């Protein structure tokens, strides 16, 4: 078939044409090597829908037959069918003009659905027309098989546009949007203690092929419906990488998505770029070669693997086998199913794979040369070579020796081993107890990362008192806002609303999270999109929740290019905004400007001159989230002085300790810029201060309480106990 135009050049007439072979693509195979069926949303099903649509359209636009004859040929000729797949054609007004079911021809789309027994809940004809006008696309709708009672399901059809004799029509080829059944357990015959063994991608079984077909087909169907749902494909990529649900994985079977653009990763080695990985997030934004290097795989080059997968995906998808071994390790083979996805200018291929290694016998059927040594072991392993203890001569010698050896020694050795085992168990229980109490006690604790010397605190207070804001320089800080509806803006705290706008500021921790992702995107290290969860992170309302429509959830997708947030449940889109504000700092000490509500004047609040290594329990935060109020739980200066006075028992050091206890503030306001989150090392410092592991008891309530009428205090080294 050729498309021909007339060209006039220097008064001479020419015809110019571009052509292609009018040949139907070979039918694709599905699971088990049988022809692909329209019963499931397999990768081959979506590909056949597009291939058959292209073949039908090519015939329709080039045939010289009458329109009615053309439509009749499409409905009856086997070349316009592929196994169970067929083509239907309707006018833009919704009148059926070609269908394998001849009873539908001449009926309106709604009448066809009435005969089938499906109620139209939306204007499906309009959706078909819109897809056709857009240049073709997939549409999801309800359907059932008239031959099978109660067989209702959802169907996906690829819709294309054609114009014959000045009349617009749309045609389509569809398949069922039902996931191919997964197989969680290994094939029949593999048992452990009489129970089925889980199917794994580490072995080449029938269930492995089935599960790969299932997750790849389901994922591809979700992607091709993205545009009709008003989403972006990054929703699916994010779900694949997050590994938070089993929708895009089965057992240990997972998906990988690679961009066909070699520049996507900015690495320059032309071996593709991973944009989603369902097993290891470290592989995202890495090329194939880098991923192979990270796993120690030397049996294939990344650029060769990328080329083979890309070629297979571009030709309609299918299987690719490639070697998989580490250095001089055992040579294995991986079998990967791949398929292409295109949307506008974005092109990438999806891969699901498994090792073809035969699965060894399971523990219920071990041959003589294999064994299972642990209860939780699923598969038999080779027996180790016979030990000396299985040699009759050695056994005889051992018996003779054991008779001549005092049995008392054996008894005491056994007792010692039992005692050691009990000690190890007790130690493990204590470690677990300490770990659990550490995690509980560390809540609200921070560690001071750098010093704010006492002299700086003095200078800062003098500057505030003498010069006010005039002594402060400026630094910039990024704040992020989202746009609220005008009718609800008054329900947010006025301090969180950008002046003279309807933009509401995100909570501080959310702003910091967005800014980190934004900077990664700006630097080319991150995605344009990312998922944001606002659960327990709303600070603009008094009740800590959404103003209205709480049923749509608190997950949003941020788009830095469009500067929008989209609710992942309702798909409602709002604008977001980034504002850089100047923050005043004291140029002498680099402390941030003192906000309203904190008074360091005489008789007022206390400025806490923090020092590196201190552990502080935070009890309250200023609304600016820059200034915190807390109490020092651990001070290395005092701890060191205490240890030295105990070691040397000198009066001078004792006086130094008492002076430090008396003069050094133990609670007050301090700036967030000096601290870092507490970790388990911090808790160990506190435990050592309290007397090691025994100090855990001081963190727990006493077992018994006793009422004391007499009150007494003991004054010791500057503290009241």
XYZ file of C-alpha atoms in Angstrom:
721
model
C 0.000 0.000 0.000
C 1.389 3.397 -0.945
C 0.203 6.897 -0.175
C 0.605 8.993 -3.344
C 0.653 12.775 -3.895
C 1.180 14.813 -7.058
C 4.250 17.065 -7.232
C 4.814 19.797 -9.849
C 8.429 20.818 -10.332
C 9.496 23.224 -13.093
C 6.169 22.656 -14.895
C 6.737 18.905 -14.896
C 4.289 16.642 -12.989
C 5.520 13.847 -10.729
C 3.982 11.549 -8.178
C 5.582 11.006 -4.802
C 4.751 7.968 -2.700
C 5.625 6.202 0.555
C 4.574 2.593 0.916
C 4.523 -0.469 3.140
C 3.678 -4.138 2.727
C 0.031 -5.035 3.230
C 0.840 -8.095 5.320
C -0.801 -9.102 8.565
C 1.611 -9.586 11.468
C 2.007 -13.204 12.596
C -0.174 -14.143 15.543
C 1.611 -13.849 18.871
C 1.931 -16.644 21.390
C 0.702 -16.570 24.972
C 1.543 -18.698 28.013
C 2.610 -22.235 27.208
C 3.384 -21.350 23.594
C -0.289 -21.484 22.531
C -1.857 -18.689 20.430
C -2.624 -15.571 22.458
C -6.214 -15.361 23.705
C -8.447 -12.351 24.327
C -9.621 -13.878 27.629
C -6.894 -12.106 29.670
C -4.959 -8.824 29.681
C -1.731 -10.466 28.553
C 1.022 -8.364 26.903
C 0.347 -10.171 23.631
C -3.355 -9.186 23.837
C -2.726 -5.436 23.849
C -0.173 -5.861 21.044
C -2.572 -7.905 18.873
C -5.311 -5.294 19.426
C -3.035 -2.634 17.948
C -1.626 -4.867 15.177
C -5.081 -6.019 14.010
C -6.388 -2.441 14.133
C -3.488 -1.301 11.932
C -4.055 -4.108 9.433
C -7.811 -3.382 9.241
C -7.281 0.361 8.865
C -4.714 -0.198 6.103
C -7.258 -2.201 4.155
C -10.131 0.224 4.738
C -8.282 3.331 3.534
C -6.863 1.631 0.424
C -9.718 -0.546 -0.811
C -11.562 0.432 -3.994
C -14.692 -1.483 -2.977
C -17.982 0.122 -2.020
C -18.214 1.179 1.649
C -20.814 -1.499 2.454
C -18.734 -4.177 0.772
C -15.657 -3.058 2.690
C -17.467 -3.253 6.045
C -18.913 -6.664 5.159
C -15.477 -8.007 4.239
C -14.036 -6.817 7.570
C -16.844 -8.606 9.436
C -16.546 -11.902 7.549
C -12.989 -12.319 6.229
C -10.653 -14.279 8.527
C -7.717 -11.974 7.739
C -9.399 -9.376 9.987
C -9.479 -11.783 12.897
C -6.698 -13.222 15.055
C -7.790 -16.239 17.060
C -10.536 -14.762 19.298
C -9.767 -11.132 18.371
C -12.071 -9.335 15.902
C -12.732 -5.805 14.621
C -15.911 -3.769 15.174
C -16.764 -0.478 13.440
C -19.316 2.235 14.368
C -20.128 5.634 12.930
C -19.439 8.670 15.115
C -23.219 8.798 15.692
C -22.990 5.371 17.372
C -24.449 3.144 14.600
C -22.841 -0.298 14.189
C -21.693 -0.816 10.564
C -19.418 -3.874 10.939
C -19.326 -6.643 13.546
C -18.735 -10.391 13.681
C -22.192 -10.670 15.263
C -24.369 -9.788 12.283
C -27.367 -9.099 14.547
C -25.648 -5.932 15.835
C -25.266 -4.259 12.425
C -27.572 -1.251 12.036
C -28.183 -0.930 15.797
C -27.149 1.959 18.019
C -24.381 1.281 20.520
C -26.852 1.485 23.422
C -29.133 -1.055 21.738
C -26.201 -3.441 21.297
C -25.416 -3.199 24.995
C -29.089 -3.815 25.847
C -29.020 -7.040 23.837
C -25.790 -8.130 25.539
C -27.265 -7.294 28.931
C -24.876 -4.567 30.036
C -26.146 -1.241 31.346
C -24.266 1.770 30.019
C -23.392 4.043 32.963
C -21.436 6.587 30.897
C -21.596 7.997 27.383
C -19.388 5.273 25.933
C -19.918 6.390 22.345
C -18.493 9.818 23.216
C -15.450 8.181 24.851
C -14.893 6.058 21.744
C -15.128 9.160 19.512
C -12.707 11.111 21.723
C -10.157 8.279 21.602
C -10.478 8.120 17.802
C -10.064 11.888 17.388
C -6.978 11.801 19.645
C -5.218 9.576 17.109
C -6.144 6.266 18.705
C -6.110 4.937 22.236
C -7.366 2.362 24.709
C -10.811 2.581 26.349
C -12.079 0.562 29.340
C -15.767 -0.432 29.631
C -18.094 -3.122 31.016
C -18.968 -6.154 28.889
C -20.049 -9.789 29.129
C -20.117 -12.892 26.969
C -23.715 -13.390 25.718
C -23.034 -17.145 25.504
C -22.046 -17.451 29.192
C -24.524 -16.412 31.953
C -23.206 -13.980 34.603
C -19.902 -13.573 32.758
C -19.667 -9.809 33.270
C -16.152 -8.353 33.153
C -14.335 -5.233 32.012
C -13.040 -5.016 28.489
C -10.277 -2.918 26.932
C -10.484 -1.934 23.269
C -7.971 -0.145 21.106
C -9.907 2.498 19.133
C -8.831 3.969 15.781
C -10.297 6.621 13.441
C -11.130 6.348 9.756
C -12.951 8.519 7.244
C -14.640 6.914 4.254
C -16.508 8.902 1.651
C -16.514 11.929 3.958
C -18.067 10.060 6.914
C -16.221 9.595 10.218
C -16.102 6.163 11.833
C -14.249 4.543 14.700
C -13.111 0.937 14.780
C -11.824 -1.158 17.610
C -10.276 -4.450 18.697
C -10.752 -5.548 22.295
C -9.757 -8.058 24.954
C -10.840 -8.883 28.492
C -9.247 -6.875 31.284
C -8.845 -9.919 33.514
C -5.499 -10.758 35.071
C -3.982 -14.051 33.999
C -4.294 -16.403 37.036
C -1.165 -16.358 39.176
C 0.331 -19.521 40.650
C 1.624 -18.960 44.186
C 2.777 -22.533 44.729
C 5.302 -24.588 42.811
C 4.132 -27.229 40.370
C 2.511 -30.478 41.511
C 4.991 -32.872 43.131
C 6.956 -30.305 45.122
C 6.015 -30.651 48.791
C 7.452 -29.906 52.215
C 5.897 -31.732 55.164
C 2.961 -32.456 52.879
C 2.421 -28.749 52.094
C 2.954 -26.997 48.745
C 6.233 -25.113 48.210
C 6.131 -21.461 47.144
C 6.855 -20.795 43.467
C 10.128 -18.868 43.112
C 11.846 -16.915 40.340
C 15.026 -18.831 41.219
C 13.785 -21.915 39.357
C 12.464 -22.647 35.887
C 9.038 -24.164 36.463
C 5.708 -23.794 34.674
C 4.514 -21.563 37.540
C 7.466 -19.213 36.911
C 6.371 -18.571 33.329
C 2.751 -18.148 34.425
C 3.586 -15.531 37.078
C 5.820 -13.543 34.721
C 3.028 -13.416 32.125
C 0.541 -12.336 34.797
C 2.431 -9.419 36.387
C 3.707 -8.056 33.070
C 0.274 -8.214 31.422
C -1.504 -6.627 34.388
C 1.077 -3.829 34.596
C 0.905 -3.088 30.877
C -2.903 -2.892 31.016
C -2.702 -0.432 33.923
C -0.243 1.683 31.931
C -2.285 1.779 28.736
C -5.313 2.971 30.729
C -3.366 5.733 32.478
C -4.442 8.479 30.085
C -8.135 7.564 30.312
C -7.909 7.786 34.127
C -6.253 11.197 34.027
C -3.115 9.870 35.722
C 0.544 9.879 34.761
C 2.519 6.678 34.300
C 4.787 7.627 37.203
C 1.944 6.408 39.475
C 2.628 2.872 38.284
C 6.426 3.272 38.340
C 6.238 4.553 41.906
C 4.088 1.585 42.981
C 6.524 -0.859 41.359
C 9.554 0.636 43.113
C 7.904 1.191 46.502
C 7.107 -2.553 46.855
C 4.277 -1.563 49.222
C 1.647 -3.740 47.529
C 1.513 -7.100 45.756
C -0.314 -5.691 42.742
C 2.864 -5.606 40.654
C 4.665 -8.637 42.075
C 3.996 -12.305 42.913
C 6.093 -13.970 45.641
C 9.653 -12.971 44.659
C 8.761 -12.221 41.002
C 9.143 -8.502 40.277
C 9.262 -5.970 37.428
C 11.968 -3.725 36.001
C 11.317 -0.723 33.757
C 14.021 0.758 31.511
C 13.969 3.886 29.405
C 14.985 3.551 25.787
C 16.659 6.968 26.041
C 20.353 6.455 26.755
C 20.619 9.973 28.208
C 17.960 9.399 30.881
C 20.537 8.325 33.488
C 23.108 10.944 32.454
C 25.759 8.193 32.561
C 26.630 8.015 28.883
C 27.275 4.254 28.570
C 24.272 3.669 26.239
C 22.941 0.642 28.163
C 19.526 2.023 29.013
C 18.346 3.567 32.248
C 16.342 1.901 35.031
C 13.376 4.112 35.990
C 11.608 1.567 38.247
C 12.803 -1.582 40.003
C 10.570 -3.838 42.075
C 13.350 -5.492 44.071
C 16.072 -2.931 44.845
C 15.615 0.854 44.906
C 19.401 1.310 44.590
C 19.132 0.223 40.941
C 16.796 3.108 40.000
C 18.596 5.709 37.820
C 21.356 3.197 37.066
C 22.241 1.789 33.645
C 22.184 -1.927 32.868
C 25.982 -2.028 33.037
C 26.032 -0.414 36.465
C 23.380 -2.823 37.765
C 25.343 -5.807 36.472
C 28.530 -4.453 38.073
C 26.761 -3.901 41.411
C 25.718 -7.580 41.395
C 29.074 -8.903 40.194
C 27.616 -10.262 36.924
C 30.261 -10.663 34.233
C 28.565 -13.110 31.850
C 26.992 -10.399 29.651
C 27.665 -6.749 28.824
C 25.032 -4.180 29.786
C 24.891 -2.629 26.306
C 24.292 -6.081 24.725
C 21.532 -6.957 27.212
C 19.863 -3.566 26.683
C 20.011 -3.973 22.892
C 18.483 -7.474 22.944
C 15.653 -6.539 25.297
C 14.908 -3.317 23.409
C 14.825 -5.093 20.037
C 12.467 -7.790 21.309
C 10.172 -5.250 22.987
C 10.117 -3.056 19.852
C 9.091 -5.990 17.652
C 5.957 -6.745 19.679
C 7.492 -8.231 22.809
C 8.485 -11.729 23.776
C 11.150 -13.838 25.492
C 14.893 -13.170 25.724
C 17.368 -15.661 27.242
C 20.750 -14.464 28.504
C 23.624 -15.892 30.608
C 23.733 -14.999 34.302
C 26.790 -15.855 36.371
C 29.229 -14.153 38.729
C 32.849 -14.481 37.667
C 33.862 -18.119 37.820
C 30.592 -19.101 39.552
C 28.044 -21.615 38.296
C 26.765 -20.652 34.830
C 23.010 -20.002 34.857
C 20.497 -18.643 32.358
C 17.794 -16.057 32.869
C 14.610 -15.957 30.805
C 12.993 -12.536 30.525
C 9.623 -11.510 29.086
C 9.646 -7.935 27.794
C 7.115 -5.540 26.287
C 7.216 -1.951 25.029
C 5.163 0.988 26.319
C 4.822 4.288 24.443
C 3.066 7.478 25.507
C 3.722 10.645 23.513
C 7.524 11.052 23.539
C 8.134 8.618 26.395
C 9.278 5.147 25.365
C 10.368 2.412 27.758
C 10.297 -1.358 28.061
C 9.155 -3.528 30.971
C 10.914 -6.738 32.005
C 9.961 -9.678 34.230
C 12.322 -12.626 34.532
C 13.241 -15.906 36.207
C 16.182 -18.309 36.296
C 15.831 -21.429 34.167
C 17.693 -23.563 36.733
C 15.751 -26.813 37.362
C 14.124 -26.871 40.755
C 15.730 -29.499 43.035
C 13.584 -32.126 44.766
C 11.712 -30.920 47.840
C 12.117 -32.370 51.301
C 9.250 -34.844 51.004
C 10.988 -36.664 48.146
C 14.767 -36.457 48.668
C 16.783 -39.059 46.703
C 19.443 -41.127 48.490
C 22.303 -38.764 47.653
C 20.448 -35.647 48.970
C 18.996 -34.524 52.293
C 17.122 -31.756 54.167
C 18.881 -30.742 57.379
C 16.495 -28.079 58.759
C 12.762 -28.028 59.387
C 12.342 -24.762 57.462
C 14.344 -26.009 54.481
C 12.215 -26.457 51.338
C 14.621 -28.093 48.905
C 16.983 -31.022 49.171
C 20.719 -30.371 49.109
C 23.596 -32.702 48.325
C 24.792 -34.802 51.246
C 28.265 -33.904 52.539
C 31.031 -36.527 52.136
C 31.029 -39.219 54.858
C 32.753 -38.054 58.027
C 35.358 -40.015 59.958
C 32.675 -40.912 62.459
C 31.052 -43.081 59.790
C 34.241 -45.136 59.353
C 33.940 -48.486 61.276
C 37.653 -48.541 62.185
C 37.513 -45.003 63.578
C 34.359 -45.839 65.522
C 36.074 -48.868 67.134
C 39.037 -46.725 68.202
C 36.730 -44.096 69.663
C 34.861 -46.745 71.675
C 38.124 -48.165 73.070
C 39.362 -44.653 73.919
C 36.076 -43.621 75.528
C 36.101 -46.688 77.792
C 39.545 -45.732 79.046
C 38.540 -42.066 79.584
C 36.979 -41.049 82.907
C 33.259 -40.453 82.477
C 33.467 -37.706 85.094
C 35.300 -35.435 82.644
C 32.507 -35.876 80.123
C 29.909 -35.007 82.761
C 31.613 -31.742 83.764
C 32.185 -30.778 80.145
C 28.475 -31.209 79.442
C 27.569 -29.142 82.517
C 29.877 -26.349 81.392
C 28.325 -26.296 77.928
C 24.808 -26.028 79.384
C 25.875 -23.160 81.624
C 27.396 -21.316 78.654
C 24.204 -21.819 76.650
C 22.096 -20.371 79.467
C 24.435 -17.367 79.742
C 24.185 -16.697 76.009
C 20.387 -16.904 76.131
C 20.210 -14.523 79.091
C 22.545 -12.078 77.346
C 20.431 -12.165 74.172
C 17.259 -11.496 76.194
C 18.944 -8.561 77.953
C 20.145 -7.119 74.630
C 16.625 -7.359 73.213
C 15.185 -5.697 76.308
C 17.747 -2.906 76.096
C 17.046 -2.361 72.382
C 13.281 -2.099 72.957
C 13.654 0.331 75.854
C 16.206 2.364 73.896
C 13.744 2.870 71.037
C 10.994 3.935 73.458
C 13.162 6.302 75.481
C 14.769 8.030 72.488
C 11.463 9.611 71.411
C 11.835 13.393 71.662
C 15.593 13.253 72.240
C 18.165 15.173 70.196
C 21.942 15.268 70.270
C 23.947 18.486 69.977
C 26.141 18.297 66.891
C 28.218 21.482 67.343
C 29.075 23.953 70.076
C 27.373 27.216 70.869
C 29.975 28.535 73.334
C 28.864 30.503 76.358
C 30.642 33.575 75.021
C 28.548 33.401 71.829
C 25.408 33.253 73.912
C 26.557 36.360 75.799
C 27.349 38.231 72.553
C 23.995 37.207 71.066
C 22.020 38.442 74.078
C 23.927 41.725 74.091
C 23.284 42.219 70.361
C 19.569 41.535 70.789
C 19.350 43.922 73.731
C 21.494 46.700 72.196
C 20.692 46.653 68.464
C 17.558 44.555 68.005
C 17.124 43.422 64.405
C 19.800 45.812 63.120
C 22.585 43.388 64.117
C 21.146 40.541 62.094
C 22.152 39.479 58.582
C 20.011 37.367 56.221
C 19.953 33.880 54.711
C 17.354 32.308 52.409
C 14.926 29.515 53.270
C 12.511 27.726 50.890
C 8.852 27.397 51.908
C 6.236 25.321 50.018
C 2.513 26.095 49.738
C -0.577 24.500 48.193
C -3.619 26.367 46.858
C -6.869 26.055 48.854
C -10.389 26.805 47.611
C -11.434 30.355 48.420
C -14.500 29.137 50.343
C -12.334 27.203 52.811
C -9.228 29.361 53.230
C -10.619 30.925 56.441
C -10.611 27.494 58.115
C -6.803 27.444 58.166
C -4.559 29.172 60.686
C -3.830 32.679 59.437
C -0.139 32.212 60.245
C -0.005 29.358 57.701
C -1.600 31.305 54.822
C 0.549 33.307 52.401
C -0.472 36.953 52.635
C -3.132 38.077 50.122
C -3.357 34.601 48.527
C -5.198 31.318 49.022
C -1.945 29.382 49.358
C -1.489 27.374 52.576
C 1.963 26.432 53.878
C 2.817 22.761 54.319
C 4.038 21.601 57.728
C 7.755 22.157 58.276
C 8.760 18.489 57.923
C 6.718 18.230 54.719
C 8.333 21.395 53.331
C 11.768 19.930 54.043
C 10.797 16.670 52.307
C 9.473 18.462 49.204
C 12.526 20.724 49.037
C 14.885 17.728 49.175
C 13.072 16.019 46.290
C 12.895 19.314 44.383
C 16.663 19.874 44.665
C 17.318 16.268 43.551
C 15.114 16.868 40.494
C 16.837 20.196 39.712
C 20.231 18.473 39.923
C 19.109 15.644 37.599
C 19.284 12.998 40.321
C 15.549 12.609 41.025
C 12.130 12.241 39.420
C 9.848 15.016 38.207
C 7.130 13.317 40.254
C 6.975 11.844 43.741
C 4.328 10.507 46.129
C 3.601 12.568 49.292
C 1.807 11.131 52.346
C 0.341 13.796 54.668
C -0.948 11.416 57.340
C -0.402 13.134 60.736
C 1.477 15.920 58.946
C -1.153 18.685 58.620
C -0.447 21.702 60.835
C -2.605 24.393 59.223
C -5.856 23.286 60.905
C -6.621 23.153 64.606
C -7.739 19.503 64.440
C -4.734 18.332 62.409
C -6.806 17.006 59.491
C -8.265 18.049 56.146
C -10.863 20.820 56.086
C -13.317 18.735 54.047
C -13.659 15.646 51.824
C -11.620 13.484 54.193
C -12.692 10.317 52.407
C -10.289 10.937 49.520
C -7.260 10.162 51.658
C -4.006 11.993 52.315
C -1.747 10.737 49.521
C -0.763 13.217 46.802
C 1.467 13.156 43.750
C 3.712 16.180 43.294
C 4.639 17.307 39.764
C 7.586 19.737 39.866
C 7.344 20.567 36.153
C 3.675 21.599 36.329
C 3.944 22.708 40.000
C 0.802 20.786 40.987
C -0.319 18.198 43.529
C -2.854 15.521 42.558
C -4.910 13.522 45.049
C -4.123 9.873 44.320
C -7.706 8.842 45.147
C -9.917 11.573 43.652
C -7.386 12.806 41.015
C -8.234 16.399 42.036
C -5.380 18.730 41.058
C -4.233 21.838 42.939
C -1.435 24.304 42.274
C 1.624 24.371 44.525
C 4.071 27.196 45.067
C 7.671 27.616 46.224
C 8.699 30.811 47.982
C 12.202 31.751 49.047
C 12.162 33.892 52.194
C 14.961 35.644 53.980
C 15.740 34.509 57.517
C 17.582 36.862 59.837
C 20.643 35.593 61.664
C 23.093 37.233 64.041
C 26.234 37.864 61.990
C 28.507 37.433 65.017
C 27.170 34.066 66.221
C 25.062 32.782 63.259
C 22.124 32.272 65.611
C 18.690 32.811 64.028
C 16.672 35.884 64.917
C 14.687 35.702 68.118
C 10.957 35.268 67.332
C 8.010 36.675 69.204
C 7.062 34.828 72.387
C 10.625 34.263 73.655
C 12.024 36.883 76.054
C 15.652 36.609 77.116
C 15.568 39.767 79.224
C 16.425 39.609 82.913
C 13.922 37.449 84.758
C 12.601 36.019 81.492
C 13.455 32.914 79.441
C 16.868 31.214 79.508
C 19.123 30.783 76.486
C 20.722 27.330 76.662
C 24.379 27.474 75.444
C 24.516 23.951 74.006
C 27.775 22.051 73.451
C 28.647 19.110 71.246
C 27.748 15.722 72.703
C 24.945 16.916 74.957
C 21.717 14.901 74.889
C 18.574 17.017 75.272
C 14.956 16.015 75.868
C 12.785 18.424 73.835
C 9.619 19.420 75.681
C 8.197 22.092 73.344
C 8.759 23.779 69.992
C 8.249 27.382 68.948
C 5.800 27.721 66.000
C 8.686 28.898 63.782
C 10.169 25.370 64.222
C 13.620 26.944 64.578
C 13.734 27.406 68.347
C 13.252 24.452 70.735
C 12.976 24.235 74.531
C 14.504 21.280 76.338
C 16.388 19.846 79.287
C 19.927 18.445 79.219
C 19.912 14.731 80.080
C 23.592 14.089 79.442
C 26.498 16.556 79.447
C 29.958 15.233 78.491
C 31.669 18.112 80.328
C 30.051 17.205 83.644
C 30.457 13.473 82.982
C 34.202 13.864 82.331
C 34.672 16.026 85.430
C 32.803 13.439 87.503
C 34.967 10.590 86.257
C 38.178 12.537 86.893
C 37.143 13.456 90.444
C 36.307 9.799 91.110
C 39.602 8.589 89.646
C 41.863 11.181 91.304
C 39.725 12.164 94.310
C 41.094 15.686 94.329
C 39.482 18.645 96.006
C 40.178 20.912 93.025
C 38.328 18.677 90.587
C 35.475 18.253 93.052
C 35.153 22.037 93.220
C 35.246 22.243 89.407
C 32.396 19.752 89.174
C 30.304 21.575 91.776
C 30.877 24.884 89.982
C 29.875 23.355 86.624
C 26.711 21.912 88.116
C 25.820 25.231 89.629
C 26.765 27.612 86.806
C 25.955 25.631 83.666
C 22.245 25.931 82.646
C 20.479 22.584 82.251
C 17.323 23.770 80.471
C 16.279 26.582 78.168
C 15.763 27.627 74.547
C 18.232 26.632 71.833
C 18.349 26.833 68.017
C 17.601 23.806 65.849
C 20.699 24.518 63.745
C 22.952 23.003 66.435
C 21.315 19.565 66.761
C 20.880 16.236 65.014
C 18.466 13.303 65.677
C 19.419 10.994 68.543
C 20.540 7.451 67.736
C 21.252 4.321 69.749
C 24.744 5.568 70.637
C 23.039 8.389 72.530
C 21.034 5.913 74.575
C 24.188 4.001 75.407
C 25.664 7.203 76.870
C 22.620 7.585 79.087
C 22.760 3.935 80.141
C 26.426 4.287 81.084
C 25.566 7.362 83.123
C 22.855 5.368 84.913
C 25.158 2.436 85.630
C 25.226 0.361 82.448
C 22.548 -2.251 81.767
C 21.407 -1.989 85.398
C 20.415 1.564 84.633
C 17.454 0.233 82.680
C 15.722 -0.339 86.005
C 15.704 3.390 86.715
C 13.641 3.968 83.572
C 10.910 1.562 84.731
C 8.254 2.002 87.467
C 8.949 0.196 90.764
C 7.297 -3.144 91.386
C 5.913 -1.973 94.787
C 4.819 1.405 96.152
C 5.000 2.429 99.826
C 3.339 5.468 101.360
C 5.692 7.650 103.464
C 4.303 10.310 105.756
C 7.686 11.811 106.525
C 9.250 13.866 103.742
C 13.004 14.200 103.614
C 15.540 15.468 101.093
C 19.173 14.549 100.722
C 21.460 17.286 99.345
C 24.437 15.859 97.557
C 26.919 17.638 95.277
C 24.581 20.372 94.210
C 21.580 18.090 93.539
C 18.475 17.298 95.564
C 17.687 13.560 95.664
